[in-house]
Backbone atoms as SQL, in Angstrom:
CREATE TABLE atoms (id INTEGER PRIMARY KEY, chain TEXT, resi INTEGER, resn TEXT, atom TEXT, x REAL, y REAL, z REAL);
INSERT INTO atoms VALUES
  (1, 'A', 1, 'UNK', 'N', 224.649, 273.906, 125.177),
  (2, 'A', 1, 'UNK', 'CA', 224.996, 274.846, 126.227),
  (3, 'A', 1, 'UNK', 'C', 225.305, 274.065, 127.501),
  (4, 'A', 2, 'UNK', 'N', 226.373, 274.375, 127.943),
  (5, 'A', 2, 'UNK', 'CA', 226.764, 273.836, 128.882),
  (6, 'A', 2, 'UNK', 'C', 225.773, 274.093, 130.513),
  (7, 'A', 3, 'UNK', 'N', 224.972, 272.904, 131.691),
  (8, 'A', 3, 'UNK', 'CA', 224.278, 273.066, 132.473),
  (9, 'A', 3, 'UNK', 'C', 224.712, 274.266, 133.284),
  (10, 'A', 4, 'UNK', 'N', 226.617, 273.995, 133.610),
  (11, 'A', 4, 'UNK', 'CA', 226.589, 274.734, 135.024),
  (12, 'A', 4, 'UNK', 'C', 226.900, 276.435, 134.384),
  (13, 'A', 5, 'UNK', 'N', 227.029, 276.520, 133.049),
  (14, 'A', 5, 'UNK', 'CA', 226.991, 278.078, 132.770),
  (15, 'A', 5, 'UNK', 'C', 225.969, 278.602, 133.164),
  (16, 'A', 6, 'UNK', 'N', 224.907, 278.288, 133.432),
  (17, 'A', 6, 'UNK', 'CA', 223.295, 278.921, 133.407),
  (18, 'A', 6, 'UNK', 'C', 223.387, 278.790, 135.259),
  (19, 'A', 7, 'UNK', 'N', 224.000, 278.097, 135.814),
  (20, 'A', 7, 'UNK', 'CA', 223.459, 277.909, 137.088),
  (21, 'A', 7, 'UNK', 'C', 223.876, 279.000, 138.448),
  (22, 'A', 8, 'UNK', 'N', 222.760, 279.175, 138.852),
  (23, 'A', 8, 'UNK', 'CA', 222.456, 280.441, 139.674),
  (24, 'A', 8, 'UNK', 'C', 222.616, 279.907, 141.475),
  (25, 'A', 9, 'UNK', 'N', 223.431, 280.428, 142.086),
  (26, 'A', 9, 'UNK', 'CA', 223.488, 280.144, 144.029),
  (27, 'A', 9, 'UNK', 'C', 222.972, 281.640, 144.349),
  (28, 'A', 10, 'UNK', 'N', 221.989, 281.556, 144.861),
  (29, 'A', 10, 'UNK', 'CA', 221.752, 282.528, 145.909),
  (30, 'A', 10, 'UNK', 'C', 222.003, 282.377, 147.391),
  (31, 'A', 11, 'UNK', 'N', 222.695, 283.011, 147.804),
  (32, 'A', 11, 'UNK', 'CA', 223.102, 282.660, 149.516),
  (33, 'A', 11, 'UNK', 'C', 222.788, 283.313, 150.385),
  (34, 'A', 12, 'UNK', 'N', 222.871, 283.361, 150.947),
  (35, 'A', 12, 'UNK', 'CA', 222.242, 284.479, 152.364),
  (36, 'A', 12, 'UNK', 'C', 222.490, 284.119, 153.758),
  (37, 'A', 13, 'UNK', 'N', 222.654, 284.601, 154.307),
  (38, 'A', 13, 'UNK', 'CA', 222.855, 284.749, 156.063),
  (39, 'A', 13, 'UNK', 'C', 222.041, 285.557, 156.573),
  (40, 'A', 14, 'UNK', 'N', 221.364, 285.177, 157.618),
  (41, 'A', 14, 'UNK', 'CA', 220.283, 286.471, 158.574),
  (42, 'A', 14, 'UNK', 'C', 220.762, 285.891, 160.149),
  (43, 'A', 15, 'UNK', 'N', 221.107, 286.599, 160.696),
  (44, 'A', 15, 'UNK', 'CA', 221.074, 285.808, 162.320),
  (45, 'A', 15, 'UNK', 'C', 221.119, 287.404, 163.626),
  (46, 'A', 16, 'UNK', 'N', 220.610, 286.561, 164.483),
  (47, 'A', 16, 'UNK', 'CA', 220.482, 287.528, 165.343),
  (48, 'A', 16, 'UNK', 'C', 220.659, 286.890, 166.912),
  (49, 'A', 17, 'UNK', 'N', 221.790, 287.451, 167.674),
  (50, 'A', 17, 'UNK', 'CA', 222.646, 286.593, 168.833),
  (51, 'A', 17, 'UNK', 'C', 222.445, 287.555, 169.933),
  (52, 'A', 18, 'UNK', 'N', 222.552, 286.882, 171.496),
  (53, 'A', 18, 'UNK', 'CA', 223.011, 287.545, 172.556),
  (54, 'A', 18, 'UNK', 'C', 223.815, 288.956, 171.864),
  (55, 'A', 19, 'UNK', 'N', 224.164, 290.035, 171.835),
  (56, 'A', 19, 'UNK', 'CA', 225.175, 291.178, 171.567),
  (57, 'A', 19, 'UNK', 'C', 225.729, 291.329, 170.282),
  (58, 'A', 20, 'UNK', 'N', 224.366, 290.623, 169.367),
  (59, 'A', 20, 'UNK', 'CA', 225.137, 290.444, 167.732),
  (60, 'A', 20, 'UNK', 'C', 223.888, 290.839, 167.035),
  (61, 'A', 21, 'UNK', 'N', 223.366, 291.494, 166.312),
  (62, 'A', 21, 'UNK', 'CA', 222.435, 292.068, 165.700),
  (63, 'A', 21, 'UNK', 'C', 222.396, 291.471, 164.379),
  (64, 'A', 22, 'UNK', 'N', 223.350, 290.949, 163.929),
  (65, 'A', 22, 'UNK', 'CA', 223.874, 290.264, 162.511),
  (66, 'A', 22, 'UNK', 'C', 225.016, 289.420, 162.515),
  (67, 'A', 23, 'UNK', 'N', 224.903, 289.099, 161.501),
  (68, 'A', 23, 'UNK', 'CA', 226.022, 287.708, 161.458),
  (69, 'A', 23, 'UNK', 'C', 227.903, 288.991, 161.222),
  (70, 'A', 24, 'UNK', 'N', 227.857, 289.958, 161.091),
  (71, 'A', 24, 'UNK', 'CA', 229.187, 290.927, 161.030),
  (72, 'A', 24, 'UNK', 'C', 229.286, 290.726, 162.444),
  (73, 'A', 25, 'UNK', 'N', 228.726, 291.505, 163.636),
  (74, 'A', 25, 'UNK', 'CA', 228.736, 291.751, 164.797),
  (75, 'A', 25, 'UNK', 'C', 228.754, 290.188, 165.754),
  (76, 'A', 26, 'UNK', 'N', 228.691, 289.216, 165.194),
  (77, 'A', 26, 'UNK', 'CA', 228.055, 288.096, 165.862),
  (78, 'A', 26, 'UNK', 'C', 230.012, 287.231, 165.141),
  (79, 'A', 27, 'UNK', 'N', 230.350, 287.557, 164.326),
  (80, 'A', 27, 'UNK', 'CA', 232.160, 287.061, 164.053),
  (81, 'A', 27, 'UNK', 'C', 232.615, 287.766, 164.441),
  (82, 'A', 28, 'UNK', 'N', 232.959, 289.091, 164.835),
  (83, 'A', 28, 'UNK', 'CA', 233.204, 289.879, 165.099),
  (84, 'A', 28, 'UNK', 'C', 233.499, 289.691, 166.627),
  (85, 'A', 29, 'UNK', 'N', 232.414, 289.171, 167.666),
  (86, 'A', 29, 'UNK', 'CA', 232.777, 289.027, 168.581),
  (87, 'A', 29, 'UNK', 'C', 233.200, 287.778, 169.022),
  (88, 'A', 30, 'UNK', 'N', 233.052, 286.355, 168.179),
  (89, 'A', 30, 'UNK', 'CA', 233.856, 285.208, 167.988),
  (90, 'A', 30, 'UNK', 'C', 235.333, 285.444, 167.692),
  (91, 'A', 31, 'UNK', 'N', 235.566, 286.060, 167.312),
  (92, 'A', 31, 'UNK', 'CA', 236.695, 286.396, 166.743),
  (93, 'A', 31, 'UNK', 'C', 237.690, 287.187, 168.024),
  (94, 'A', 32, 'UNK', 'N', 236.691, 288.463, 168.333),
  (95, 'A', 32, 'UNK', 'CA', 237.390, 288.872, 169.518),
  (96, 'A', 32, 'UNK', 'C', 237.307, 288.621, 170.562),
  (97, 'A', 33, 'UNK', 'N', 236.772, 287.638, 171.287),
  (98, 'A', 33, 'UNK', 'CA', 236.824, 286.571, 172.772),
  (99, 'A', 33, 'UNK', 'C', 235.122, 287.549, 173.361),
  (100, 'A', 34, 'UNK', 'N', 234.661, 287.768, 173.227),
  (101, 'A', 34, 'UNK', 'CA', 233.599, 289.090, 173.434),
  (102, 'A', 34, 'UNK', 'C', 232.674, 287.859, 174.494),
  (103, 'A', 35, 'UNK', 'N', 232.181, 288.064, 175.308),
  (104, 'A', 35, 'UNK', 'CA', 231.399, 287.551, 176.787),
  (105, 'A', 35, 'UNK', 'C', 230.165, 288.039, 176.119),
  (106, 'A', 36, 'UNK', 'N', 228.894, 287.505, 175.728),
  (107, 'A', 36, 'UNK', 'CA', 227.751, 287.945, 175.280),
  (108, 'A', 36, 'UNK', 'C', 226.502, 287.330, 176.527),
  (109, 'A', 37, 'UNK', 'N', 227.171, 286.673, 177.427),
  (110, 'A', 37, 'UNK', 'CA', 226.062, 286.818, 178.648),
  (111, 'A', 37, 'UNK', 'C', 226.211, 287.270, 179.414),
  (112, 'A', 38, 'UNK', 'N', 225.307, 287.262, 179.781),
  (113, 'A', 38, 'UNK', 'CA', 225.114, 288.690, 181.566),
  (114, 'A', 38, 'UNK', 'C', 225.178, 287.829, 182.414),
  (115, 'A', 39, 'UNK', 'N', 226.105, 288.858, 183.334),
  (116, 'A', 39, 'UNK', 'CA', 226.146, 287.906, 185.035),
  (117, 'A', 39, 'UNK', 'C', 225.299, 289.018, 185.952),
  (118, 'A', 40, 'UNK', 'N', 224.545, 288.572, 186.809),
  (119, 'A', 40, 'UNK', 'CA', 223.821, 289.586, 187.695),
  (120, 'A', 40, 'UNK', 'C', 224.541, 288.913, 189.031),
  (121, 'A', 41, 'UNK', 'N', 224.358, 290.306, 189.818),
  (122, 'A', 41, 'UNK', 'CA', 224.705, 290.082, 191.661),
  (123, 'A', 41, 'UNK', 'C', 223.575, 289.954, 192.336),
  (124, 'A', 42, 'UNK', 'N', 224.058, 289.577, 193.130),
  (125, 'A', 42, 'UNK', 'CA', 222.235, 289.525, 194.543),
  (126, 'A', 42, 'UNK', 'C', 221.584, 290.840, 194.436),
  (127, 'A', 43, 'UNK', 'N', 222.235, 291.359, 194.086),
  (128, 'A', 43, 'UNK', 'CA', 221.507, 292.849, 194.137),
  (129, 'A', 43, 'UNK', 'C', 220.577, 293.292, 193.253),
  (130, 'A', 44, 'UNK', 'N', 221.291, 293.071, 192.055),
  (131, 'A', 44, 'UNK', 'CA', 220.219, 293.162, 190.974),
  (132, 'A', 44, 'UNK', 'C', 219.878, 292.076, 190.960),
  (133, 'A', 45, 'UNK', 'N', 219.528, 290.758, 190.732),
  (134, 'A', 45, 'UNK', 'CA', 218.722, 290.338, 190.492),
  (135, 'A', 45, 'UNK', 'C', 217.554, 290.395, 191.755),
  (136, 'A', 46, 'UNK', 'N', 217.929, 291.248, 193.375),
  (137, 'A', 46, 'UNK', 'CA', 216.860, 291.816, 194.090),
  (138, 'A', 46, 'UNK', 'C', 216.079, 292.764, 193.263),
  (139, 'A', 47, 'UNK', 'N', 217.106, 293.977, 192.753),
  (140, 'A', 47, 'UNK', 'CA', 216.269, 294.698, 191.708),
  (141, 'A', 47, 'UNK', 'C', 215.304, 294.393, 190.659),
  (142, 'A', 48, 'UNK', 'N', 215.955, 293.448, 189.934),
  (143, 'A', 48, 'UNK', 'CA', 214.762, 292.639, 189.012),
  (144, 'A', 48, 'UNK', 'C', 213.818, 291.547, 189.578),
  (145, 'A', 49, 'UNK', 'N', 213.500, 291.500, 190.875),
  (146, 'A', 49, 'UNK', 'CA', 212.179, 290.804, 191.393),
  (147, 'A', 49, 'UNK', 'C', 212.574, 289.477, 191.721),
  (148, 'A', 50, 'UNK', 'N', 214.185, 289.285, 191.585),
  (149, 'A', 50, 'UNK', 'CA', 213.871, 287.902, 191.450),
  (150, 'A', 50, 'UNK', 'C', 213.782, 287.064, 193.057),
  (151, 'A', 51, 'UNK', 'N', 213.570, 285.836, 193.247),
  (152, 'A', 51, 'UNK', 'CA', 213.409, 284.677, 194.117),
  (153, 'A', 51, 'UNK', 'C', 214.736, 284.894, 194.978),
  (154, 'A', 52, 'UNK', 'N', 215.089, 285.493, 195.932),
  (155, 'A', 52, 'UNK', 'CA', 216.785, 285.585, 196.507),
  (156, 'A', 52, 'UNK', 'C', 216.843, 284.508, 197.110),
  (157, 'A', 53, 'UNK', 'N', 215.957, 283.512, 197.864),
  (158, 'A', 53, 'UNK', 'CA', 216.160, 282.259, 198.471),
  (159, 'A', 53, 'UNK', 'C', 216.741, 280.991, 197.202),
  (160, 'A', 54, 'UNK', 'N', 215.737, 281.128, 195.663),
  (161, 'A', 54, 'UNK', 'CA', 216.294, 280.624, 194.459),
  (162, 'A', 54, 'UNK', 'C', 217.628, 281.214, 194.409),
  (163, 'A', 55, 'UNK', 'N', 217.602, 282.496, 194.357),
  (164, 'A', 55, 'UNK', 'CA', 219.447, 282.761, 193.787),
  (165, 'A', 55, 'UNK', 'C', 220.458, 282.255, 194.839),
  (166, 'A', 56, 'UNK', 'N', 220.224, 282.687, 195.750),
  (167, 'A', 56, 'UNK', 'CA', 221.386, 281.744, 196.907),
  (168, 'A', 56, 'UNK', 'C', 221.801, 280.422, 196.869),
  (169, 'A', 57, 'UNK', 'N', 220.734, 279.182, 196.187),
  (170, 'A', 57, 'UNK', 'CA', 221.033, 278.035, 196.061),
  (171, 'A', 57, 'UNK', 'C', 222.268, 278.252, 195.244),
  (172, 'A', 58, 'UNK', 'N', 223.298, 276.912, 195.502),
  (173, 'A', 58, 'UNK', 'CA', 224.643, 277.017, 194.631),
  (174, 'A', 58, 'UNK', 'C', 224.336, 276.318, 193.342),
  (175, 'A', 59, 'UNK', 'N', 223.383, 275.741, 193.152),
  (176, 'A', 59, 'UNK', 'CA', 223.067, 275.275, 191.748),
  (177, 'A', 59, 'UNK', 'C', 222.506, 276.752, 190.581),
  (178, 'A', 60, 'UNK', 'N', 222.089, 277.580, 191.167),
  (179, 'A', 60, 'UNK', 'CA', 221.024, 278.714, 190.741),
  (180, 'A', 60, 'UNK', 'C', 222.564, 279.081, 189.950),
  (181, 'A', 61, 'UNK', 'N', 221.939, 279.797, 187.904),
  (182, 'A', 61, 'UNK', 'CA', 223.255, 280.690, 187.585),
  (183, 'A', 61, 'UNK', 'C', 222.688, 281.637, 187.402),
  (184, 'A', 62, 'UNK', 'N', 223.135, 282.714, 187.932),
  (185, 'A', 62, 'UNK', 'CA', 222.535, 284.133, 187.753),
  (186, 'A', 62, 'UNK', 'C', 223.463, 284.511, 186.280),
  (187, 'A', 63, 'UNK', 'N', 222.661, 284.296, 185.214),
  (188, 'A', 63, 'UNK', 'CA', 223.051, 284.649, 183.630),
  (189, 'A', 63, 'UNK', 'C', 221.839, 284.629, 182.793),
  (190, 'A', 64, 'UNK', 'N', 221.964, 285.655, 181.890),
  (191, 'A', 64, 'UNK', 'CA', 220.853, 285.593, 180.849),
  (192, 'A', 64, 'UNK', 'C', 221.682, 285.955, 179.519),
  (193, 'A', 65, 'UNK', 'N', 221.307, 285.645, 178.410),
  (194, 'A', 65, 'UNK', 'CA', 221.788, 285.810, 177.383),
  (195, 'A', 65, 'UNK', 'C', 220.207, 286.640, 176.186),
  (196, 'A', 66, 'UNK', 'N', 220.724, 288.484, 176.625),
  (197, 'A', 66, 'UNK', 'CA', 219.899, 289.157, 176.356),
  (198, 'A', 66, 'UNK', 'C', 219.685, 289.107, 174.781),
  (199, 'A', 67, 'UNK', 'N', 218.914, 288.957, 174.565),
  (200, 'A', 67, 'UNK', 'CA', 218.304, 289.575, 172.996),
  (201, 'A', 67, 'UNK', 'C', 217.805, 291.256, 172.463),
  (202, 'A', 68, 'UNK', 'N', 218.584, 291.856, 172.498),
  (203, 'A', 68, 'UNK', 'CA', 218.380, 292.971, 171.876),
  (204, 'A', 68, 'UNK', 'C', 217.308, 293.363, 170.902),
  (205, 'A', 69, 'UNK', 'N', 216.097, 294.141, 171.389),
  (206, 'A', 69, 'UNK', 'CA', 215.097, 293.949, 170.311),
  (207, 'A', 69, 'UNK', 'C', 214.141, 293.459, 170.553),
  (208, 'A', 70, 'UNK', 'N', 214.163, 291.851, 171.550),
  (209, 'A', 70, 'UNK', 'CA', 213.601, 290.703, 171.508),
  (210, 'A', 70, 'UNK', 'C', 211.647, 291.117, 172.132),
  (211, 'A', 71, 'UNK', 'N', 211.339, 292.188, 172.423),
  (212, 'A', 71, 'UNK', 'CA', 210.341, 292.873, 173.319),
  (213, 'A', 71, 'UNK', 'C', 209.573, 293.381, 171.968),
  (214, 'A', 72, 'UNK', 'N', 210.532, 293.841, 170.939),
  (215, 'A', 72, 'UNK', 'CA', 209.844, 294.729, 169.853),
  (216, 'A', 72, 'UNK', 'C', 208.867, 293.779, 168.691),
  (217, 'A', 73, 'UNK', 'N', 207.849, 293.273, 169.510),
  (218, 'A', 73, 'UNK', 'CA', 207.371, 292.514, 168.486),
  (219, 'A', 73, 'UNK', 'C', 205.959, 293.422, 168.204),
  (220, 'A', 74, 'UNK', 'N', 205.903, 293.332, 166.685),
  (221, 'A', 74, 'UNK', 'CA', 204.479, 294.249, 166.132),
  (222, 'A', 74, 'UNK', 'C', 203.478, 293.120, 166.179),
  (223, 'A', 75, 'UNK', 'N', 202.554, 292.724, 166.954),
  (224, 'A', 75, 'UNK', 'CA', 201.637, 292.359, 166.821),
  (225, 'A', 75, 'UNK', 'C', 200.544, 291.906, 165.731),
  (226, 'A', 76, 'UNK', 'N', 199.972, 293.342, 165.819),
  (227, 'A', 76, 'UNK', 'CA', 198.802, 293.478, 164.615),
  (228, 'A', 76, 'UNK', 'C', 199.571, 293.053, 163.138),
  (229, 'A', 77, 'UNK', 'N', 200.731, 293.514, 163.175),
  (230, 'A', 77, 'UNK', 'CA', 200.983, 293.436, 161.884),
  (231, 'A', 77, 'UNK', 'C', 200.792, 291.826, 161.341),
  (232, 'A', 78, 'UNK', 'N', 201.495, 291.060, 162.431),
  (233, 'A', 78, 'UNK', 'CA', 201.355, 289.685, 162.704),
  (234, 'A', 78, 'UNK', 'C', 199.817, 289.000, 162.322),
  (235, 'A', 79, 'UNK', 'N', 198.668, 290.221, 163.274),
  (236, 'A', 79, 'UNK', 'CA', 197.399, 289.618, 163.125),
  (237, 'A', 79, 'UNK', 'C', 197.143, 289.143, 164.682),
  (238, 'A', 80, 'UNK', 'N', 197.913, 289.479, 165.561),
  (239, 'A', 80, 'UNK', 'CA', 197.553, 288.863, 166.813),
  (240, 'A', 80, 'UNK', 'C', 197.130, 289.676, 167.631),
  (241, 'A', 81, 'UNK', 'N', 196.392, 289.024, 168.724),
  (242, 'A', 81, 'UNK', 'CA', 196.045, 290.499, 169.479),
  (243, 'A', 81, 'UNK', 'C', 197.192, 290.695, 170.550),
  (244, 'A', 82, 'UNK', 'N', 197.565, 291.871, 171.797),
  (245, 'A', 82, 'UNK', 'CA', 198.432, 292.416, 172.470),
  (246, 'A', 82, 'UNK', 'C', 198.341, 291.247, 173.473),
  (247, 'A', 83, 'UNK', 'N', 196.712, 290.112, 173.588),
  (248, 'A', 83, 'UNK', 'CA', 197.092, 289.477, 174.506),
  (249, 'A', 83, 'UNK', 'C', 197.525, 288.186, 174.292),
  (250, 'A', 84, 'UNK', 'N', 197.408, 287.849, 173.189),
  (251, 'A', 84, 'UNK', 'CA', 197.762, 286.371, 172.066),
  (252, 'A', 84, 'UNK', 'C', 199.341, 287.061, 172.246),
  (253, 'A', 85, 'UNK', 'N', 200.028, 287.943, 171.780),
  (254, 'A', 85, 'UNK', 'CA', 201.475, 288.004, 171.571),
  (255, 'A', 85, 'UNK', 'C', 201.723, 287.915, 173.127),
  (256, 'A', 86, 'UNK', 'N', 201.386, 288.003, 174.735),
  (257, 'A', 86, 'UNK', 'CA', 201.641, 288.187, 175.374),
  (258, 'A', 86, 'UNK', 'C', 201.743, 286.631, 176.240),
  (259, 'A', 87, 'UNK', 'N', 200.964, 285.993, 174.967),
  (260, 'A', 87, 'UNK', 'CA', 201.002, 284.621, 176.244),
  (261, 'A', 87, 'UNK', 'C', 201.787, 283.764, 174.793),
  (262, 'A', 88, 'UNK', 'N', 201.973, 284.392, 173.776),
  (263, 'A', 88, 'UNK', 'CA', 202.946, 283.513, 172.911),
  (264, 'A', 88, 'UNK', 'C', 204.403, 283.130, 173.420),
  (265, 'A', 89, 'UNK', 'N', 204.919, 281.817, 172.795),
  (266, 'A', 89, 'UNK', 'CA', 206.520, 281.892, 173.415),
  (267, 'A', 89, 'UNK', 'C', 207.510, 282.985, 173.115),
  (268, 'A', 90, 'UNK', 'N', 208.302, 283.519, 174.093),
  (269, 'A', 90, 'UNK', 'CA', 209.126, 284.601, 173.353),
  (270, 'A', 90, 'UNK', 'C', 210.262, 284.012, 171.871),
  (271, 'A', 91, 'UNK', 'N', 210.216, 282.989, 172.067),
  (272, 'A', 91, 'UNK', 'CA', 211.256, 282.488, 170.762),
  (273, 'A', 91, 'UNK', 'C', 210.172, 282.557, 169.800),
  (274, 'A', 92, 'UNK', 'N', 209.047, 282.181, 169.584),
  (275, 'A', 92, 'UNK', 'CA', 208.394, 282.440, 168.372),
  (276, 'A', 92, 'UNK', 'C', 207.990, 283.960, 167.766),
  (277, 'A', 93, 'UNK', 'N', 208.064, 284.657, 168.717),
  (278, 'A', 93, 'UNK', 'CA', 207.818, 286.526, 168.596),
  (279, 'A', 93, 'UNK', 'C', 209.238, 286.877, 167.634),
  (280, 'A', 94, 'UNK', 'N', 210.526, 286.424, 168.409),
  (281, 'A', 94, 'UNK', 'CA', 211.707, 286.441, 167.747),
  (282, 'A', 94, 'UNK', 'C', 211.557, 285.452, 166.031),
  (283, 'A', 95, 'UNK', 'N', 211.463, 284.682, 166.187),
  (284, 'A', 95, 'UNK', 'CA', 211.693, 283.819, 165.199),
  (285, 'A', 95, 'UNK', 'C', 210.208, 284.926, 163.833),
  (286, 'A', 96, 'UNK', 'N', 208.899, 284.994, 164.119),
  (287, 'A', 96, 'UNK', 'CA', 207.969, 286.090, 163.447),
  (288, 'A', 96, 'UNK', 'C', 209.184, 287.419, 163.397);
């Protein structure tokens, strides 16, 4: 019997981007020139608390590259408590 008759690829893609929920939505906007970071004005980022003496510097970029979701982390399910997930890094909440 020939080896590669029997031989099995399983493949898969999972991803999750600035304004892309999946790898469809995430070519999708490669494809169509799509801007997936945020620009804020003095204003809002007054609204969101931030440092306005920091934002005025000309080095400062007022941009974030939001994660959709990225807040919705289940905890317990995890095993952690509300204040362990709260002082965890947010990339590892994402990445769990």
């Amino acid at each position: 019997m020939d080896a590669h008759a029997i031989a099995i690829a399983i493949i898969g893609l999972a991803c999750r981007f600035p304004g892309a929920r999946n790898e469809h939505d995430y070519w999708r906007n490669l494809r169509d020139g799509v801007e997936s970071i945020s620009r804020f004005t003095l204003d809002e980022l007054e609204t969101a608390g931030a440092d306005l003496t920091a934002a005025r510097d000309p080095r400062y970029v007022p941009a974030r590259a939001n994660l959709e979701g990225a807040a919705d982390f289940d905890a317990s399910f995890f095993g952690y408590s509300a204040r362990e997930a709260e002082l965890m890094d947010p990339q590892h909440r994402v990445f769990l």
